């Protein structure tokens, strides 16, 4: 097997069958995959990690995804919505601690109130940081005009996970109604890219009904769409969600974790200069899960800087880590662990996707 994998890893673009093969590696072959992806990261990104201070500003969600702990139908949690002052205080914390960027994340809500509130917050965050804090938004599907309004107000990156690129699988993990429309999700991603955002997507790994072929297609989709950023993590069941009834069919957690690392490694080889997040869900399975991801290809970490008292209520899945830490604790423990992964945290820089600037340059050349 090993020599075949060595040959395969001489390439950087793969057919679906090759990706499936790489996803199925173990032992020495898997080590070779990780070695290669680490080399690619070192060459194109360096041993660097950038922070996005994560502010989970509200767990109120208008949708009902069958896997998600903050789905509208879950009555078993306290809903919260940070005040503007609390959000701005968290942004100030990020700025004072030289995090180059923040990420504003919440459940998915649409409407003019939300649109204007976020626009106003973006303006204020830009003001308090003298334009220095980079801002990633992750607040779901919105109308193109809303995306544009936020872009004009200073958000420059947007993360919208497609969750699963196989439409049949997507339908199995979402309610069958107009609020959970696969095509609209893809259209949203396209409008984000057209508006000019650094555009990120991702999937969950180890979902019920998901196959290796689905995962291979997910990576091919990301390549074809030409994403700038990726955030993908293992699916972790949540007791208060409908998908829990399929928990007996899932891969063991350890295998979902392992598969996530392989997905990151393969994507790093295929898309050398994009930003890849080491997802928090990795840490729910392995205490140094995110650092393992950094070692083999990820270059973005999202330390949680949501005020501590709300964290317990932003449980997308069971066993979510660090929900009782304060932001400062998170920073120092992360820094120590990043150094274990032989990487260094870069402060005071946005850490934009290199792929984005390359892509824009190429586009400008064509126009
Ligand atoms: N397990 C892992 N990830 C989850 N997410 C939501 N629910 C779960 C879960 N049970 C992820 C989705 C979403 C992101 C904010 O969290 O991919 O886009
Ligand atoms: Fe909130 Fe899916 S449950 S977006």
mmCIF file of C-alpha atoms in Angstrom, residues 3-365:
data_model
loop_
_atom_site.group_PDB
_atom_site.id
_atom_site.type_symbol
_atom_site.label_atom_id
_atom_site.label_comp_id
_atom_site.label_asym_id
_atom_site.label_seq_id
_atom_site.Cartn_x
_atom_site.Cartn_y
_atom_site.Cartn_z
ATOM 1 C CA UNK A 3 4.302 2.976 -2.258
ATOM 2 C CA UNK A 4 0.916 3.583 -3.898
ATOM 3 C CA UNK A 5 0.172 6.298 -1.348
ATOM 4 C CA UNK A 6 3.595 7.851 -1.896
ATOM 5 C CA UNK A 7 2.778 8.086 -5.597
ATOM 6 C CA UNK A 8 -0.644 9.496 -4.928
ATOM 7 C CA UNK A 9 0.779 12.131 -2.632
ATOM 8 C CA UNK A 10 3.055 13.384 -5.395
ATOM 9 C CA UNK A 11 -0.078 14.916 -6.881
ATOM 10 C CA UNK A 12 -1.978 17.820 -5.486
ATOM 11 C CA UNK A 13 -5.229 17.371 -7.346
ATOM 12 C CA UNK A 14 -7.248 14.249 -6.817
ATOM 13 C CA UNK A 15 -10.051 12.292 -8.392
ATOM 14 C CA UNK A 16 -12.894 11.253 -6.150
ATOM 15 C CA UNK A 17 -11.547 7.720 -5.875
ATOM 16 C CA UNK A 18 -8.151 9.051 -4.758
ATOM 17 C CA UNK A 19 -9.738 11.141 -2.026
ATOM 18 C CA UNK A 20 -11.702 8.140 -0.788
ATOM 19 C CA UNK A 21 -8.480 6.180 -0.719
ATOM 20 C CA UNK A 22 -6.760 8.901 1.321
ATOM 21 C CA UNK A 23 -9.720 9.076 3.707
ATOM 22 C CA UNK A 24 -9.351 5.364 4.291
ATOM 23 C CA UNK A 25 -5.630 5.429 5.096
ATOM 24 C CA UNK A 26 -4.381 4.282 8.450
ATOM 25 C CA UNK A 27 -1.070 3.469 10.093
ATOM 26 C CA UNK A 28 1.968 4.426 8.062
ATOM 27 C CA UNK A 29 -0.075 5.613 5.073
ATOM 28 C CA UNK A 30 -1.990 8.042 7.231
ATOM 29 C CA UNK A 31 1.275 9.317 8.698
ATOM 30 C CA UNK A 32 2.496 9.970 5.152
ATOM 31 C CA UNK A 33 -0.660 11.937 4.375
ATOM 32 C CA UNK A 34 -0.228 14.085 7.490
ATOM 33 C CA UNK A 35 3.455 14.596 6.776
ATOM 34 C CA UNK A 36 2.666 15.833 3.301
ATOM 35 C CA UNK A 37 -0.104 18.203 4.418
ATOM 36 C CA UNK A 38 2.139 19.588 7.167
ATOM 37 C CA UNK A 39 4.839 20.269 4.559
ATOM 38 C CA UNK A 40 2.364 22.068 2.325
ATOM 39 C CA UNK A 41 1.204 24.194 5.224
ATOM 40 C CA UNK A 42 4.759 25.034 6.200
ATOM 41 C CA UNK A 43 5.619 26.032 2.648
ATOM 42 C CA UNK A 44 2.559 28.136 1.818
ATOM 43 C CA UNK A 45 1.425 29.450 5.202
ATOM 44 C CA UNK A 46 4.347 28.939 7.560
ATOM 45 C CA UNK A 47 4.053 27.607 11.122
ATOM 46 C CA UNK A 48 1.579 30.344 11.967
ATOM 47 C CA UNK A 49 -1.820 30.553 13.564
ATOM 48 C CA UNK A 50 -4.156 33.547 13.603
ATOM 49 C CA UNK A 51 -6.881 34.104 16.149
ATOM 50 C CA UNK A 52 -10.488 35.023 15.525
ATOM 51 C CA UNK A 53 -11.960 35.978 18.875
ATOM 52 C CA UNK A 54 -15.300 34.206 18.741
ATOM 53 C CA UNK A 55 -18.330 36.084 20.048
ATOM 54 C CA UNK A 56 -21.399 33.838 20.091
ATOM 55 C CA UNK A 57 -23.686 36.782 20.583
ATOM 56 C CA UNK A 58 -27.061 35.054 20.507
ATOM 57 C CA UNK A 59 -28.358 31.496 20.558
ATOM 58 C CA UNK A 60 -31.773 32.489 19.259
ATOM 59 C CA UNK A 61 -32.308 30.666 16.011
ATOM 60 C CA UNK A 62 -35.166 30.697 13.526
ATOM 61 C CA UNK A 63 -34.211 27.336 12.073
ATOM 62 C CA UNK A 64 -34.600 23.772 13.162
ATOM 63 C CA UNK A 65 -31.640 21.785 11.830
ATOM 64 C CA UNK A 66 -32.034 18.240 13.064
ATOM 65 C CA UNK A 67 -28.495 18.018 14.496
ATOM 66 C CA UNK A 68 -28.147 21.350 16.258
ATOM 67 C CA UNK A 69 -28.545 21.963 19.984
ATOM 68 C CA UNK A 70 -29.732 25.546 19.560
ATOM 69 C CA UNK A 71 -32.456 24.652 17.039
ATOM 70 C CA UNK A 72 -35.703 26.506 17.472
ATOM 71 C CA UNK A 73 -37.545 23.390 18.590
ATOM 72 C CA UNK A 74 -35.218 22.739 21.534
ATOM 73 C CA UNK A 75 -37.022 24.094 24.579
ATOM 74 C CA UNK A 76 -34.413 22.661 26.900
ATOM 75 C CA UNK A 77 -32.071 25.647 27.031
ATOM 76 C CA UNK A 78 -32.063 29.275 28.075
ATOM 77 C CA UNK A 79 -32.087 31.649 25.133
ATOM 78 C CA UNK A 80 -29.864 34.700 25.312
ATOM 79 C CA UNK A 81 -28.985 37.700 23.235
ATOM 80 C CA UNK A 82 -26.000 39.764 24.310
ATOM 81 C CA UNK A 83 -26.546 43.477 24.588
ATOM 82 C CA UNK A 84 -24.677 45.692 22.137
ATOM 83 C CA UNK A 85 -22.509 46.855 25.027
ATOM 84 C CA UNK A 86 -21.547 43.280 25.900
ATOM 85 C CA UNK A 87 -20.641 42.567 22.289
ATOM 86 C CA UNK A 88 -18.588 45.731 22.046
ATOM 87 C CA UNK A 89 -16.829 44.900 25.331
ATOM 88 C CA UNK A 90 -15.855 41.489 23.919
ATOM 89 C CA UNK A 91 -14.596 43.154 20.729
ATOM 90 C CA UNK A 92 -12.590 45.587 22.854
ATOM 91 C CA UNK A 93 -11.095 42.647 24.741
ATOM 92 C CA UNK A 94 -9.977 41.163 21.406
ATOM 93 C CA UNK A 95 -8.538 44.479 20.299
ATOM 94 C CA UNK A 96 -6.698 45.133 23.571
ATOM 95 C CA UNK A 97 -5.217 41.652 23.446
ATOM 96 C CA UNK A 98 -4.056 42.132 19.861
ATOM 97 C CA UNK A 99 -6.230 39.442 18.359
ATOM 98 C CA UNK A 100 -6.162 40.525 14.738
ATOM 99 C CA UNK A 101 -9.795 39.612 14.183
ATOM 100 C CA UNK A 102 -13.080 38.665 15.721
ATOM 101 C CA UNK A 103 -15.857 36.398 14.489
ATOM 102 C CA UNK A 104 -19.452 37.296 15.238
ATOM 103 C CA UNK A 105 -21.625 34.222 15.310
ATOM 104 C CA UNK A 106 -25.253 33.555 16.222
ATOM 105 C CA UNK A 107 -28.261 31.457 15.412
ATOM 106 C CA UNK A 108 -29.859 32.246 12.069
ATOM 107 C CA UNK A 109 -32.356 35.090 12.039
ATOM 108 C CA UNK A 110 -33.369 37.332 9.164
ATOM 109 C CA UNK A 111 -35.165 40.642 8.972
ATOM 110 C CA UNK A 112 -34.509 44.341 9.032
ATOM 111 C CA UNK A 113 -33.983 44.487 12.788
ATOM 112 C CA UNK A 114 -31.104 42.001 12.653
ATOM 113 C CA UNK A 115 -29.703 43.569 9.481
ATOM 114 C CA UNK A 116 -29.566 47.018 11.031
ATOM 115 C CA UNK A 117 -28.346 45.843 14.388
ATOM 116 C CA UNK A 118 -25.371 44.071 12.863
ATOM 117 C CA UNK A 119 -24.599 46.969 10.557
ATOM 118 C CA UNK A 120 -24.558 49.283 13.549
ATOM 119 C CA UNK A 121 -22.314 46.891 15.511
ATOM 120 C CA UNK A 122 -19.895 46.614 12.617
ATOM 121 C CA UNK A 123 -19.584 50.390 12.467
ATOM 122 C CA UNK A 124 -18.964 50.600 16.184
ATOM 123 C CA UNK A 125 -16.403 47.803 16.209
ATOM 124 C CA UNK A 126 -14.510 49.453 13.379
ATOM 125 C CA UNK A 127 -14.624 52.699 15.323
ATOM 126 C CA UNK A 128 -13.437 51.304 18.663
ATOM 127 C CA UNK A 129 -10.557 49.479 16.981
ATOM 128 C CA UNK A 130 -9.611 52.378 14.671
ATOM 129 C CA UNK A 131 -10.351 50.109 11.750
ATOM 130 C CA UNK A 132 -7.823 47.573 12.956
ATOM 131 C CA UNK A 133 -9.934 44.572 13.949
ATOM 132 C CA UNK A 134 -10.748 42.228 11.108
ATOM 133 C CA UNK A 135 -14.307 40.908 11.221
ATOM 134 C CA UNK A 136 -15.704 37.549 10.153
ATOM 135 C CA UNK A 137 -19.462 37.133 10.184
ATOM 136 C CA UNK A 138 -21.231 33.832 10.617
ATOM 137 C CA UNK A 139 -24.889 34.617 10.956
ATOM 138 C CA UNK A 140 -26.385 32.403 8.300
ATOM 139 C CA UNK A 141 -28.505 32.856 5.225
ATOM 140 C CA UNK A 142 -29.501 36.406 4.372
ATOM 141 C CA UNK A 143 -30.663 38.370 1.355
ATOM 142 C CA UNK A 144 -27.857 39.604 -0.939
ATOM 143 C CA UNK A 145 -28.644 43.247 -0.071
ATOM 144 C CA UNK A 146 -28.058 42.469 3.585
ATOM 145 C CA UNK A 147 -24.743 40.792 2.843
ATOM 146 C CA UNK A 148 -23.783 43.829 0.815
ATOM 147 C CA UNK A 149 -24.782 46.263 3.561
ATOM 148 C CA UNK A 150 -22.578 44.401 6.043
ATOM 149 C CA UNK A 151 -19.705 44.198 3.613
ATOM 150 C CA UNK A 152 -19.875 47.939 3.111
ATOM 151 C CA UNK A 153 -19.904 48.377 6.897
ATOM 152 C CA UNK A 154 -16.590 46.543 7.210
ATOM 153 C CA UNK A 155 -17.205 42.792 7.471
ATOM 154 C CA UNK A 156 -14.790 41.196 5.060
ATOM 155 C CA UNK A 157 -15.048 37.467 5.745
ATOM 156 C CA UNK A 158 -18.135 35.290 5.945
ATOM 157 C CA UNK A 159 -18.427 31.705 7.057
ATOM 158 C CA UNK A 160 -21.511 29.812 5.912
ATOM 159 C CA UNK A 161 -21.153 26.095 6.278
ATOM 160 C CA UNK A 162 -23.077 24.184 3.662
ATOM 161 C CA UNK A 163 -23.046 21.277 6.174
ATOM 162 C CA UNK A 164 -23.325 18.611 3.446
ATOM 163 C CA UNK A 165 -22.960 19.111 -0.309
ATOM 164 C CA UNK A 166 -24.963 16.015 -1.219
ATOM 165 C CA UNK A 167 -28.490 17.363 -1.506
ATOM 166 C CA UNK A 168 -30.070 14.048 -0.486
ATOM 167 C CA UNK A 169 -27.955 13.979 2.681
ATOM 168 C CA UNK A 170 -28.671 17.647 3.338
ATOM 169 C CA UNK A 171 -32.376 16.875 3.242
ATOM 170 C CA UNK A 172 -32.006 14.031 5.697
ATOM 171 C CA UNK A 173 -30.427 16.262 8.323
ATOM 172 C CA UNK A 174 -32.780 19.207 7.873
ATOM 173 C CA UNK A 175 -36.548 19.573 8.057
ATOM 174 C CA UNK A 176 -38.245 19.352 4.698
ATOM 175 C CA UNK A 177 -39.492 22.925 4.382
ATOM 176 C CA UNK A 178 -38.699 26.195 2.670
ATOM 177 C CA UNK A 179 -36.606 27.467 5.586
ATOM 178 C CA UNK A 180 -34.079 24.711 5.039
ATOM 179 C CA UNK A 181 -33.506 24.943 1.338
ATOM 180 C CA UNK A 182 -30.288 23.460 0.009
ATOM 181 C CA UNK A 183 -30.321 25.584 -3.173
ATOM 182 C CA UNK A 184 -30.753 28.785 -1.222
ATOM 183 C CA UNK A 185 -27.763 27.922 0.935
ATOM 184 C CA UNK A 186 -25.608 27.500 -2.160
ATOM 185 C CA UNK A 187 -27.022 30.699 -3.649
ATOM 186 C CA UNK A 188 -26.108 32.556 -0.457
ATOM 187 C CA UNK A 189 -22.561 31.296 -0.696
ATOM 188 C CA UNK A 190 -22.377 32.488 -4.276
ATOM 189 C CA UNK A 191 -23.681 35.935 -3.457
ATOM 190 C CA UNK A 192 -21.126 36.265 -0.658
ATOM 191 C CA UNK A 193 -18.377 35.459 -3.129
ATOM 192 C CA UNK A 194 -19.787 37.835 -5.752
ATOM 193 C CA UNK A 195 -20.018 40.696 -3.265
ATOM 194 C CA UNK A 196 -16.349 40.306 -2.479
ATOM 195 C CA UNK A 197 -16.199 38.577 0.884
ATOM 196 C CA UNK A 198 -13.498 36.109 1.704
ATOM 197 C CA UNK A 199 -15.912 33.248 1.554
ATOM 198 C CA UNK A 200 -15.784 30.219 3.775
ATOM 199 C CA UNK A 201 -17.773 27.056 4.005
ATOM 200 C CA UNK A 202 -17.507 23.629 5.549
ATOM 201 C CA UNK A 203 -19.269 20.439 6.439
ATOM 202 C CA UNK A 204 -19.788 18.167 9.400
ATOM 203 C CA UNK A 205 -17.928 14.904 9.354
ATOM 204 C CA UNK A 206 -19.349 11.611 10.577
ATOM 205 C CA UNK A 207 -23.015 12.494 10.105
ATOM 206 C CA UNK A 208 -25.582 9.732 10.043
ATOM 207 C CA UNK A 209 -26.136 8.491 6.451
ATOM 208 C CA UNK A 210 -22.874 10.102 5.284
ATOM 209 C CA UNK A 211 -20.482 8.054 3.139
ATOM 210 C CA UNK A 212 -16.807 8.424 2.241
ATOM 211 C CA UNK A 213 -17.965 9.299 -1.274
ATOM 212 C CA UNK A 214 -20.004 12.183 0.183
ATOM 213 C CA UNK A 215 -16.953 13.497 2.003
ATOM 214 C CA UNK A 216 -14.827 13.248 -1.127
ATOM 215 C CA UNK A 217 -17.495 15.189 -3.025
ATOM 216 C CA UNK A 218 -17.534 17.810 -0.272
ATOM 217 C CA UNK A 219 -13.836 18.492 -0.850
ATOM 218 C CA UNK A 220 -14.257 18.541 -4.620
ATOM 219 C CA UNK A 221 -17.103 21.009 -4.191
ATOM 220 C CA UNK A 222 -14.915 23.330 -2.114
ATOM 221 C CA UNK A 223 -12.206 23.207 -4.748
ATOM 222 C CA UNK A 224 -14.635 23.804 -7.591
ATOM 223 C CA UNK A 225 -16.364 26.678 -5.784
ATOM 224 C CA UNK A 226 -12.946 28.145 -5.074
ATOM 225 C CA UNK A 227 -13.504 28.861 -1.380
ATOM 226 C CA UNK A 228 -11.112 31.075 0.570
ATOM 227 C CA UNK A 229 -11.696 29.564 3.997
ATOM 228 C CA UNK A 230 -12.944 26.345 5.459
ATOM 229 C CA UNK A 231 -14.335 25.397 8.847
ATOM 230 C CA UNK A 232 -15.244 21.760 9.197
ATOM 231 C CA UNK A 233 -15.542 19.566 12.222
ATOM 232 C CA UNK A 234 -16.782 16.251 13.499
ATOM 233 C CA UNK A 235 -20.494 15.790 14.008
ATOM 234 C CA UNK A 236 -21.194 15.305 17.699
ATOM 235 C CA UNK A 237 -24.626 14.198 18.726
ATOM 236 C CA UNK A 238 -26.757 16.348 21.000
ATOM 237 C CA UNK A 239 -29.277 14.603 23.233
ATOM 238 C CA UNK A 240 -32.040 17.159 22.637
ATOM 239 C CA UNK A 241 -32.100 16.891 18.857
ATOM 240 C CA UNK A 242 -33.996 14.583 16.494
ATOM 241 C CA UNK A 243 -30.823 13.117 14.947
ATOM 242 C CA UNK A 244 -30.013 11.500 18.268
ATOM 243 C CA UNK A 245 -32.220 8.597 17.213
ATOM 244 C CA UNK A 246 -29.513 7.617 14.716
ATOM 245 C CA UNK A 247 -26.661 7.674 17.175
ATOM 246 C CA UNK A 248 -26.427 3.892 17.046
ATOM 247 C CA UNK A 249 -25.403 4.102 13.387
ATOM 248 C CA UNK A 250 -22.499 6.519 13.834
ATOM 249 C CA UNK A 251 -18.774 5.933 13.620
ATOM 250 C CA UNK A 252 -17.106 5.987 17.040
ATOM 251 C CA UNK A 253 -16.103 9.529 18.089
ATOM 252 C CA UNK A 254 -12.431 8.702 17.742
ATOM 253 C CA UNK A 255 -12.985 7.738 14.097
ATOM 254 C CA UNK A 256 -14.970 10.880 13.377
ATOM 255 C CA UNK A 257 -12.072 12.837 14.828
ATOM 256 C CA UNK A 258 -9.559 10.967 12.746
ATOM 257 C CA UNK A 259 -11.605 11.454 9.600
ATOM 258 C CA UNK A 260 -11.797 15.192 10.279
ATOM 259 C CA UNK A 261 -8.015 15.409 10.469
ATOM 260 C CA UNK A 262 -7.751 13.552 7.176
ATOM 261 C CA UNK A 263 -10.301 15.885 5.556
ATOM 262 C CA UNK A 264 -8.228 18.872 6.698
ATOM 263 C CA UNK A 265 -5.004 17.301 5.476
ATOM 264 C CA UNK A 266 -6.396 16.457 2.029
ATOM 265 C CA UNK A 267 -7.953 19.902 1.644
ATOM 266 C CA UNK A 268 -4.672 21.563 2.607
ATOM 267 C CA UNK A 269 -2.929 19.616 -0.167
ATOM 268 C CA UNK A 270 -5.664 20.485 -2.681
ATOM 269 C CA UNK A 271 -6.026 24.158 -1.686
ATOM 270 C CA UNK A 272 -2.650 25.207 -0.366
ATOM 271 C CA UNK A 273 -3.204 28.830 0.540
ATOM 272 C CA UNK A 274 -6.713 28.918 1.995
ATOM 273 C CA UNK A 275 -7.466 29.533 5.654
ATOM 274 C CA UNK A 276 -8.523 26.404 7.505
ATOM 275 C CA UNK A 277 -10.041 26.595 10.963
ATOM 276 C CA UNK A 278 -9.180 24.108 13.680
ATOM 277 C CA UNK A 279 -12.788 23.626 14.806
ATOM 278 C CA UNK A 280 -13.764 23.716 18.456
ATOM 279 C CA UNK A 281 -15.710 20.468 18.023
ATOM 280 C CA UNK A 282 -12.353 18.677 17.638
ATOM 281 C CA UNK A 283 -11.548 19.628 21.194
ATOM 282 C CA UNK A 284 -14.803 18.135 22.429
ATOM 283 C CA UNK A 285 -13.361 14.754 21.422
ATOM 284 C CA UNK A 286 -9.671 15.193 22.163
ATOM 285 C CA UNK A 287 -8.321 17.799 24.643
ATOM 286 C CA UNK A 288 -5.588 18.751 22.194
ATOM 287 C CA UNK A 289 -7.677 18.109 19.107
ATOM 288 C CA UNK A 290 -7.385 21.597 17.677
ATOM 289 C CA UNK A 291 -3.630 21.585 18.081
ATOM 290 C CA UNK A 292 -3.444 18.302 16.213
ATOM 291 C CA UNK A 293 -5.359 19.980 13.397
ATOM 292 C CA UNK A 294 -2.910 22.905 13.434
ATOM 293 C CA UNK A 295 -0.029 20.522 13.109
ATOM 294 C CA UNK A 296 -1.379 18.898 9.956
ATOM 295 C CA UNK A 297 -2.801 21.872 8.118
ATOM 296 C CA UNK A 298 -5.137 24.241 9.967
ATOM 297 C CA UNK A 299 -4.010 27.843 10.518
ATOM 298 C CA UNK A 300 -6.928 29.555 12.258
ATOM 299 C CA UNK A 301 -8.125 29.197 15.842
ATOM 300 C CA UNK A 302 -11.244 30.751 17.262
ATOM 301 C CA UNK A 303 -10.781 31.314 20.985
ATOM 302 C CA UNK A 304 -14.134 31.832 22.612
ATOM 303 C CA UNK A 305 -14.431 35.348 24.023
ATOM 304 C CA UNK A 306 -18.165 35.242 24.675
ATOM 305 C CA UNK A 307 -18.806 36.404 28.257
ATOM 306 C CA UNK A 308 -18.586 33.241 30.400
ATOM 307 C CA UNK A 309 -22.105 33.293 31.801
ATOM 308 C CA UNK A 310 -23.643 32.714 28.372
ATOM 309 C CA UNK A 311 -21.354 29.999 27.151
ATOM 310 C CA UNK A 312 -23.265 27.121 28.601
ATOM 311 C CA UNK A 313 -26.243 28.130 26.519
ATOM 312 C CA UNK A 314 -24.426 27.983 23.179
ATOM 313 C CA UNK A 315 -24.225 24.246 23.128
ATOM 314 C CA UNK A 316 -24.469 23.107 19.554
ATOM 315 C CA UNK A 317 -23.465 19.604 20.655
ATOM 316 C CA UNK A 318 -22.839 17.741 23.896
ATOM 317 C CA UNK A 319 -19.557 18.055 25.813
ATOM 318 C CA UNK A 320 -18.676 21.432 24.266
ATOM 319 C CA UNK A 321 -15.299 22.452 25.749
ATOM 320 C CA UNK A 322 -14.307 25.565 27.676
ATOM 321 C CA UNK A 323 -17.879 26.619 28.394
ATOM 322 C CA UNK A 324 -16.965 27.678 31.913
ATOM 323 C CA UNK A 325 -13.664 29.455 31.221
ATOM 324 C CA UNK A 326 -13.135 33.167 31.058
ATOM 325 C CA UNK A 327 -11.644 34.635 27.899
ATOM 326 C CA UNK A 328 -8.253 35.193 29.518
ATOM 327 C CA UNK A 329 -7.976 31.553 30.538
ATOM 328 C CA UNK A 330 -8.719 30.524 27.042
ATOM 329 C CA UNK A 331 -6.008 32.732 25.620
ATOM 330 C CA UNK A 332 -3.185 31.517 27.820
ATOM 331 C CA UNK A 333 -4.044 27.847 27.575
ATOM 332 C CA UNK A 334 -4.388 28.113 23.834
ATOM 333 C CA UNK A 335 -1.064 29.814 23.416
ATOM 334 C CA UNK A 336 0.711 27.125 25.386
ATOM 335 C CA UNK A 337 -0.917 24.403 23.365
ATOM 336 C CA UNK A 338 -0.276 26.065 20.029
ATOM 337 C CA UNK A 339 3.415 26.002 20.861
ATOM 338 C CA UNK A 340 3.103 22.255 21.437
ATOM 339 C CA UNK A 341 2.045 22.018 17.820
ATOM 340 C CA UNK A 342 5.300 23.822 16.883
ATOM 341 C CA UNK A 343 3.299 26.817 15.738
ATOM 342 C CA UNK A 344 3.226 30.448 16.819
ATOM 343 C CA UNK A 345 0.278 32.751 17.275
ATOM 344 C CA UNK A 346 0.482 35.891 15.166
ATOM 345 C CA UNK A 347 -0.916 38.915 16.962
ATOM 346 C CA UNK A 348 -2.094 42.199 15.502
ATOM 347 C CA UNK A 349 -2.623 40.898 11.961
ATOM 348 C CA UNK A 350 -5.861 40.060 10.193
ATOM 349 C CA UNK A 351 -4.518 36.821 8.835
ATOM 350 C CA UNK A 352 -6.516 37.086 5.642
ATOM 351 C CA UNK A 353 -6.814 34.190 3.263
ATOM 352 C CA UNK A 354 -3.878 34.311 0.864
ATOM 353 C CA UNK A 355 -6.018 32.443 -1.571
ATOM 354 C CA UNK A 356 -8.424 35.361 -1.671
ATOM 355 C CA UNK A 357 -5.814 37.874 -2.777
ATOM 356 C CA UNK A 358 -4.429 35.460 -5.357
ATOM 357 C CA UNK A 359 -7.902 34.776 -6.665
ATOM 358 C CA UNK A 360 -8.709 38.492 -6.865
ATOM 359 C CA UNK A 361 -5.443 39.223 -8.671
ATOM 360 C CA UNK A 362 -6.180 36.547 -11.219
ATOM 361 C CA UNK A 363 -9.681 37.911 -11.687
ATOM 362 C CA UNK A 364 -8.407 41.474 -12.066
ATOM 363 C CA UNK A 365 -5.998 40.247 -14.743
#
